[in-house]
mmCIF file of C-alpha atoms in Angstrom:
data_model
loop_
_atom_site.group_PDB
_atom_site.id
_atom_site.type_symbol
_atom_site.label_atom_id
_atom_site.label_comp_id
_atom_site.label_asym_id
_atom_site.label_seq_id
_atom_site.Cartn_x
_atom_site.Cartn_y
_atom_site.Cartn_z
ATOM 1 C CA MET S 1 25.281 8.429 -5.524
ATOM 2 C CA THR S 2 22.041 6.887 -4.374
ATOM 3 C CA SER S 3 19.142 8.710 -2.797
ATOM 4 C CA GLN S 4 18.654 8.634 0.957
ATOM 5 C CA PHE S 5 15.015 7.883 0.165
ATOM 6 C CA THR S 6 13.259 4.722 -0.964
ATOM 7 C CA VAL S 7 9.785 4.231 -2.357
ATOM 8 C CA HIS S 8 7.664 1.559 -0.669
ATOM 9 C CA GLY S 9 4.171 0.302 -1.179
ATOM 10 C CA ARG S 10 1.518 -2.292 -0.754
ATOM 11 C CA LEU S 11 -0.595 -3.861 -3.472
ATOM 12 C CA TRP S 12 -3.847 -5.782 -3.581
ATOM 13 C CA ILE S 13 -6.444 -6.865 -6.118
ATOM 14 C CA GLU S 14 -10.131 -6.196 -5.548
ATOM 15 C CA ALA S 15 -13.026 -8.047 -7.112
ATOM 16 C CA ALA S 16 -16.138 -6.145 -8.186
ATOM 17 C CA ASP S 17 -17.856 -7.056 -4.900
ATOM 18 C CA GLY S 18 -14.998 -5.570 -2.876
ATOM 19 C CA THR S 19 -13.289 -8.839 -1.926
ATOM 20 C CA ILE S 20 -9.578 -8.443 -1.631
ATOM 21 C CA ILE S 21 -6.716 -10.678 -2.636
ATOM 22 C CA GLY S 22 -3.510 -9.491 -1.082
ATOM 23 C CA HIS S 23 -0.278 -10.782 0.397
ATOM 24 C CA GLY S 24 -1.841 -12.750 3.258
ATOM 25 C CA ARG S 25 -4.382 -14.648 1.195
ATOM 26 C CA VAL S 26 -1.910 -15.411 -1.574
ATOM 27 C CA ASN S 27 0.580 -16.723 0.987
ATOM 28 C CA LEU S 28 -2.139 -19.020 2.302
ATOM 29 C CA LEU S 29 -3.010 -20.263 -1.193
ATOM 30 C CA GLU S 30 0.646 -21.005 -1.902
ATOM 31 C CA LYS S 31 1.096 -22.884 1.351
ATOM 32 C CA ILE S 32 -2.001 -24.963 0.600
ATOM 33 C CA ASP S 33 -0.525 -25.715 -2.819
ATOM 34 C CA ASP S 34 2.804 -26.714 -1.213
ATOM 35 C CA LEU S 35 1.470 -28.764 1.669
ATOM 36 C CA GLY S 36 -1.838 -30.150 0.419
ATOM 37 C CA SER S 37 -3.454 -29.469 3.763
ATOM 38 C CA LEU S 38 -5.264 -26.461 5.187
ATOM 39 C CA SER S 39 -4.267 -27.366 8.719
ATOM 40 C CA ALA S 40 -0.575 -27.664 7.810
ATOM 41 C CA ALA S 41 -0.724 -24.441 5.774
ATOM 42 C CA ALA S 42 -2.319 -22.541 8.669
ATOM 43 C CA THR S 43 0.290 -23.870 11.122
ATOM 44 C CA ALA S 44 3.135 -22.969 8.769
ATOM 45 C CA LEU S 45 1.857 -19.382 8.620
ATOM 46 C CA GLY S 46 1.199 -19.082 12.358
ATOM 47 C CA MET S 47 -2.512 -18.700 11.618
ATOM 48 C CA SER S 48 -5.326 -20.444 13.483
ATOM 49 C CA TYR S 49 -7.065 -23.218 11.556
ATOM 50 C CA ARG S 50 -10.355 -21.432 12.117
ATOM 51 C CA TYR S 51 -9.083 -18.186 10.591
ATOM 52 C CA ALA S 52 -7.504 -19.985 7.610
ATOM 53 C CA TRP S 53 -10.744 -21.865 7.032
ATOM 54 C CA LYS S 54 -12.718 -18.612 7.086
ATOM 55 C CA LEU S 55 -10.370 -17.086 4.503
ATOM 56 C CA VAL S 56 -10.734 -20.120 2.244
ATOM 57 C CA LYS S 57 -14.510 -20.075 2.608
ATOM 58 C CA SER S 58 -14.642 -16.365 1.804
ATOM 59 C CA MET S 59 -12.369 -16.722 -1.239
ATOM 60 C CA ASN S 60 -14.410 -19.613 -2.599
ATOM 61 C CA GLU S 61 -17.743 -17.890 -2.036
ATOM 62 C CA HIS S 62 -16.683 -14.647 -3.686
ATOM 63 C CA SER S 63 -15.167 -16.177 -6.787
ATOM 64 C CA ASP S 64 -17.105 -17.358 -9.855
ATOM 65 C CA LYS S 65 -15.294 -20.676 -9.534
ATOM 66 C CA PRO S 66 -13.792 -21.982 -6.267
ATOM 67 C CA LEU S 67 -10.075 -21.415 -5.691
ATOM 68 C CA ILE S 68 -9.590 -24.287 -3.250
ATOM 69 C CA THR S 69 -11.161 -27.719 -2.909
ATOM 70 C CA LEU S 70 -11.327 -29.285 0.525
ATOM 71 C CA SER S 71 -11.904 -33.013 0.811
ATOM 72 C CA SER S 72 -13.375 -34.492 3.981
ATOM 73 C CA GLY S 73 -11.338 -36.140 6.676
ATOM 74 C CA GLY S 74 -12.004 -33.751 9.519
ATOM 75 C CA ARG S 75 -9.769 -31.218 11.106
ATOM 76 C CA GLY S 76 -6.166 -31.908 10.166
ATOM 77 C CA GLY S 77 -7.068 -35.099 8.355
ATOM 78 C CA GLY S 78 -8.524 -33.680 5.150
ATOM 79 C CA HIS S 79 -6.823 -32.760 1.922
ATOM 80 C CA ALA S 80 -6.769 -29.262 0.438
ATOM 81 C CA GLU S 81 -5.893 -28.441 -3.111
ATOM 82 C CA LEU S 82 -5.829 -25.397 -5.373
ATOM 83 C CA THR S 83 -8.094 -25.497 -8.408
ATOM 84 C CA THR S 84 -6.892 -24.231 -11.782
ATOM 85 C CA THR S 85 -8.631 -20.954 -10.944
ATOM 86 C CA GLY S 86 -6.771 -20.847 -7.639
ATOM 87 C CA LYS S 87 -3.426 -21.425 -9.325
ATOM 88 C CA GLU S 88 -4.188 -18.738 -11.893
ATOM 89 C CA ALA S 89 -5.117 -16.277 -9.130
ATOM 90 C CA VAL S 90 -1.784 -16.903 -7.387
ATOM 91 C CA ALA S 91 0.160 -16.536 -10.651
ATOM 92 C CA THR S 92 -1.661 -13.312 -11.546
ATOM 93 C CA TYR S 93 -1.025 -11.812 -8.129
ATOM 94 C CA ARG S 94 2.663 -12.809 -8.113
ATOM 95 C CA ARG S 95 3.248 -11.416 -11.603
ATOM 96 C CA THR S 96 1.557 -8.132 -10.660
ATOM 97 C CA ASP S 97 3.484 -7.957 -7.393
ATOM 98 C CA GLN S 98 6.788 -8.600 -9.159
ATOM 99 C CA GLU S 99 6.146 -5.750 -11.579
ATOM 100 C CA PHE S 100 5.225 -3.616 -8.579
ATOM 101 C CA GLU S 101 8.627 -4.333 -6.995
ATOM 102 C CA GLN S 102 10.262 -3.232 -10.258
ATOM 103 C CA PHE S 103 8.141 -0.089 -10.261
ATOM 104 C CA LEU S 104 9.203 0.734 -6.686
ATOM 105 C CA SER S 105 12.893 0.311 -7.576
ATOM 106 C CA GLN S 106 12.526 2.518 -10.644
ATOM 107 C CA GLN S 107 10.766 5.194 -8.605
ATOM 108 C CA THR S 108 13.435 5.024 -5.914
ATOM 109 C CA GLU S 109 16.087 5.625 -8.574
ATOM 110 C CA LYS S 110 14.197 8.716 -9.745
ATOM 111 C CA LEU S 111 14.145 10.334 -6.305
ATOM 112 C CA PRO S 112 16.429 13.315 -5.676
ATOM 113 C CA GLU S 113 19.598 12.577 -3.698
ATOM 114 C CA MET Z 1 -14.430 -6.486 -22.052
ATOM 115 C CA THR Z 2 -12.972 -5.200 -18.830
ATOM 116 C CA SER Z 3 -11.847 -7.330 -15.949
ATOM 117 C CA GLN Z 4 -14.020 -7.755 -12.873
ATOM 118 C CA PHE Z 5 -10.828 -7.102 -10.915
ATOM 119 C CA THR Z 6 -8.908 -3.915 -10.185
ATOM 120 C CA VAL Z 7 -5.429 -3.424 -8.794
ATOM 121 C CA HIS Z 8 -5.112 -1.078 -5.805
ATOM 122 C CA GLY Z 9 -2.251 0.057 -3.689
ATOM 123 C CA ARG Z 10 -0.699 2.460 -1.292
ATOM 124 C CA LEU Z 11 2.604 4.247 -1.682
ATOM 125 C CA TRP Z 12 4.996 6.010 0.665
ATOM 126 C CA ILE Z 13 8.568 7.277 0.690
ATOM 127 C CA GLU Z 14 10.940 6.351 3.515
ATOM 128 C CA ALA Z 15 14.041 8.242 4.533
ATOM 129 C CA ALA Z 16 17.162 6.349 5.619
ATOM 130 C CA ASP Z 17 16.161 6.746 9.289
ATOM 131 C CA GLY Z 18 12.758 5.180 8.660
ATOM 132 C CA THR Z 19 10.707 8.377 8.591
ATOM 133 C CA ILE Z 20 7.780 8.138 6.263
ATOM 134 C CA ILE Z 21 6.229 10.614 3.883
ATOM 135 C CA GLY Z 22 2.881 9.386 2.705
ATOM 136 C CA HIS Z 23 -0.556 10.645 1.761
ATOM 137 C CA GLY Z 24 -1.425 12.148 5.137
ATOM 138 C CA ARG Z 25 1.737 14.176 5.583
ATOM 139 C CA VAL Z 26 1.743 15.407 2.013
ATOM 140 C CA ASN Z 27 -1.876 16.493 2.346
ATOM 141 C CA LEU Z 28 -0.877 18.473 5.434
ATOM 142 C CA LEU Z 29 2.067 20.099 3.617
ATOM 143 C CA GLU Z 30 -0.189 21.092 0.734
ATOM 144 C CA LYS Z 31 -2.811 22.589 3.045
ATOM 145 C CA ILE Z 32 -0.107 24.589 4.846
ATOM 146 C CA ASP Z 33 1.054 25.829 1.453
ATOM 147 C CA ASP Z 34 -2.524 26.763 0.495
ATOM 148 C CA LEU Z 35 -3.588 28.370 3.751
ATOM 149 C CA GLY Z 36 -0.365 29.736 5.242
ATOM 150 C CA SER Z 37 -1.391 28.568 8.681
ATOM 151 C CA LEU Z 38 -0.880 25.325 10.563
ATOM 152 C CA SER Z 39 -4.027 25.827 12.570
ATOM 153 C CA ALA Z 40 -6.163 26.416 9.456
ATOM 154 C CA ALA Z 41 -4.526 23.468 7.671
ATOM 155 C CA ALA Z 42 -5.222 21.139 10.617
ATOM 156 C CA THR Z 43 -8.860 22.289 10.810
ATOM 157 C CA ALA Z 44 -9.322 21.826 7.056
ATOM 158 C CA LEU Z 45 -8.113 18.233 7.369
ATOM 159 C CA GLY Z 46 -10.131 17.431 10.496
ATOM 160 C CA MET Z 47 -6.876 16.982 12.419
ATOM 161 C CA SER Z 48 -6.140 18.333 15.896
ATOM 162 C CA TYR Z 49 -3.692 21.233 16.008
ATOM 163 C CA ARG Z 50 -1.550 19.231 18.418
ATOM 164 C CA TYR Z 51 -1.282 16.264 16.024
ATOM 165 C CA ALA Z 52 -0.547 18.497 13.022
ATOM 166 C CA TRP Z 53 2.141 20.289 15.019
ATOM 167 C CA LYS Z 54 3.726 16.942 15.971
ATOM 168 C CA LEU Z 55 3.808 15.878 12.328
ATOM 169 C CA VAL Z 56 5.433 19.153 11.303
ATOM 170 C CA LYS Z 57 7.997 18.862 14.122
ATOM 171 C CA SER Z 58 8.804 15.282 13.155
ATOM 172 C CA MET Z 59 9.158 16.117 9.449
ATOM 173 C CA ASN Z 60 11.447 19.070 10.204
ATOM 174 C CA GLU Z 61 13.602 17.109 12.640
ATOM 175 C CA HIS Z 62 14.093 14.166 10.305
ATOM 176 C CA SER Z 63 14.979 16.157 7.224
ATOM 177 C CA ASP Z 64 18.417 17.595 6.420
ATOM 178 C CA LYS Z 65 16.712 20.938 5.857
ATOM 179 C CA PRO Z 66 13.345 21.891 7.401
ATOM 180 C CA LEU Z 67 10.238 21.451 5.245
ATOM 181 C CA ILE Z 68 8.098 24.007 7.062
ATOM 182 C CA THR Z 69 8.861 27.289 8.792
ATOM 183 C CA LEU Z 70 6.590 28.401 11.605
ATOM 184 C CA SER Z 71 6.634 32.019 12.685
ATOM 185 C CA SER Z 72 5.517 33.001 16.152
ATOM 186 C CA GLY Z 73 2.123 34.419 16.960
ATOM 187 C CA GLY Z 74 0.743 31.677 19.162
ATOM 188 C CA ARG Z 75 -1.850 29.081 18.495
ATOM 189 C CA GLY Z 76 -3.884 30.065 15.478
ATOM 190 C CA GLY Z 77 -2.112 33.385 15.169
ATOM 191 C CA GLY Z 78 1.181 32.279 13.619
ATOM 192 C CA HIS Z 79 2.146 31.879 10.029
ATOM 193 C CA ALA Z 80 3.300 28.621 8.475
ATOM 194 C CA GLU Z 81 5.093 28.308 5.182
ATOM 195 C CA LEU Z 82 6.712 25.576 3.111
ATOM 196 C CA THR Z 83 10.416 25.940 2.441
ATOM 197 C CA THR Z 84 11.861 25.168 -0.990
ATOM 198 C CA THR Z 85 12.759 21.724 0.384
ATOM 199 C CA GLY Z 86 9.154 21.287 1.531
ATOM 200 C CA LYS Z 87 7.799 22.250 -1.886
ATOM 201 C CA GLU Z 88 10.207 19.862 -3.577
ATOM 202 C CA ALA Z 89 9.163 17.043 -1.241
ATOM 203 C CA VAL Z 90 5.501 17.600 -2.143
ATOM 204 C CA ALA Z 91 6.286 17.738 -5.873
ATOM 205 C CA THR Z 92 8.388 14.555 -5.703
ATOM 206 C CA TYR Z 93 5.686 12.675 -3.815
ATOM 207 C CA ARG Z 94 2.915 13.833 -6.153
ATOM 208 C CA ARG Z 95 4.901 12.911 -9.270
ATOM 209 C CA THR Z 96 5.665 9.457 -7.841
ATOM 210 C CA ASP Z 97 2.056 8.971 -6.790
ATOM 211 C CA GLN Z 98 0.780 9.997 -10.224
ATOM 212 C CA GLU Z 99 3.012 7.412 -11.900
ATOM 213 C CA PHE Z 100 1.771 4.891 -9.342
ATOM 214 C CA GLU Z 101 -1.825 5.582 -10.395
ATOM 215 C CA GLN Z 102 -0.803 4.949 -14.017
ATOM 216 C CA PHE Z 103 0.915 1.731 -12.954
ATOM 217 C CA LEU Z 104 -2.240 0.545 -11.166
ATOM 218 C CA SER Z 105 -4.386 1.250 -14.252
ATOM 219 C CA GLN Z 106 -1.955 -0.601 -16.516
ATOM 220 C CA GLN Z 107 -1.901 -3.576 -14.153
ATOM 221 C CA THR Z 108 -5.687 -3.601 -13.958
ATOM 222 C CA GLU Z 109 -5.833 -3.767 -17.773
ATOM 223 C CA LYS Z 110 -3.507 -6.781 -17.710
ATOM 224 C CA LEU Z 111 -5.711 -8.793 -15.354
ATOM 225 C CA PRO Z 112 -7.685 -11.710 -16.786
ATOM 226 C CA GLU Z 113 -11.374 -11.032 -17.416
#
């Protein structure tokens, strides 16, 4: 018999300066990687271009090496790409998050009925 | 060398009907257990009596067995006590949360430098 209870949670990674990489930012990085365009990635996530651009700027400024390169071409016309550092950040977050999902399932199984 | 990054998170337990037991409610249960009074527990946590009372009512209504018993005596004069179910709920949450803290430390150690 399974428990009537389930364990849930939220996870994020903080840099020493307090910057946060969580679900939202990782989703944006992945969409940029998929679509090669910040404008298209923002649209796909229902996010304004301005907000997506601010997130990218913040992530690049707070990392030792940039996570995303933006080439010129103006709004909607430019190309966006993840750097190796950006791809590693996504992979690290996804691996951690996957182990977190396993942890939540294990904890749910341990709960009393 | 330790990573410049740390993994953080938040954990809660949901009942089948969606009710949540998280940090705030467990803190309130523990203070009731310590102080034997809902009014004193609310004050200790900087919470209004009205809000604390609503939380207690909600927790009792959504559990198969009540977590807290309130005896009469009016505002500030009554006695509040955790039931066995209430004590078990606190213990379960604290055990889960402790293992979550261990999980976060382990994940932080796995992060790249």
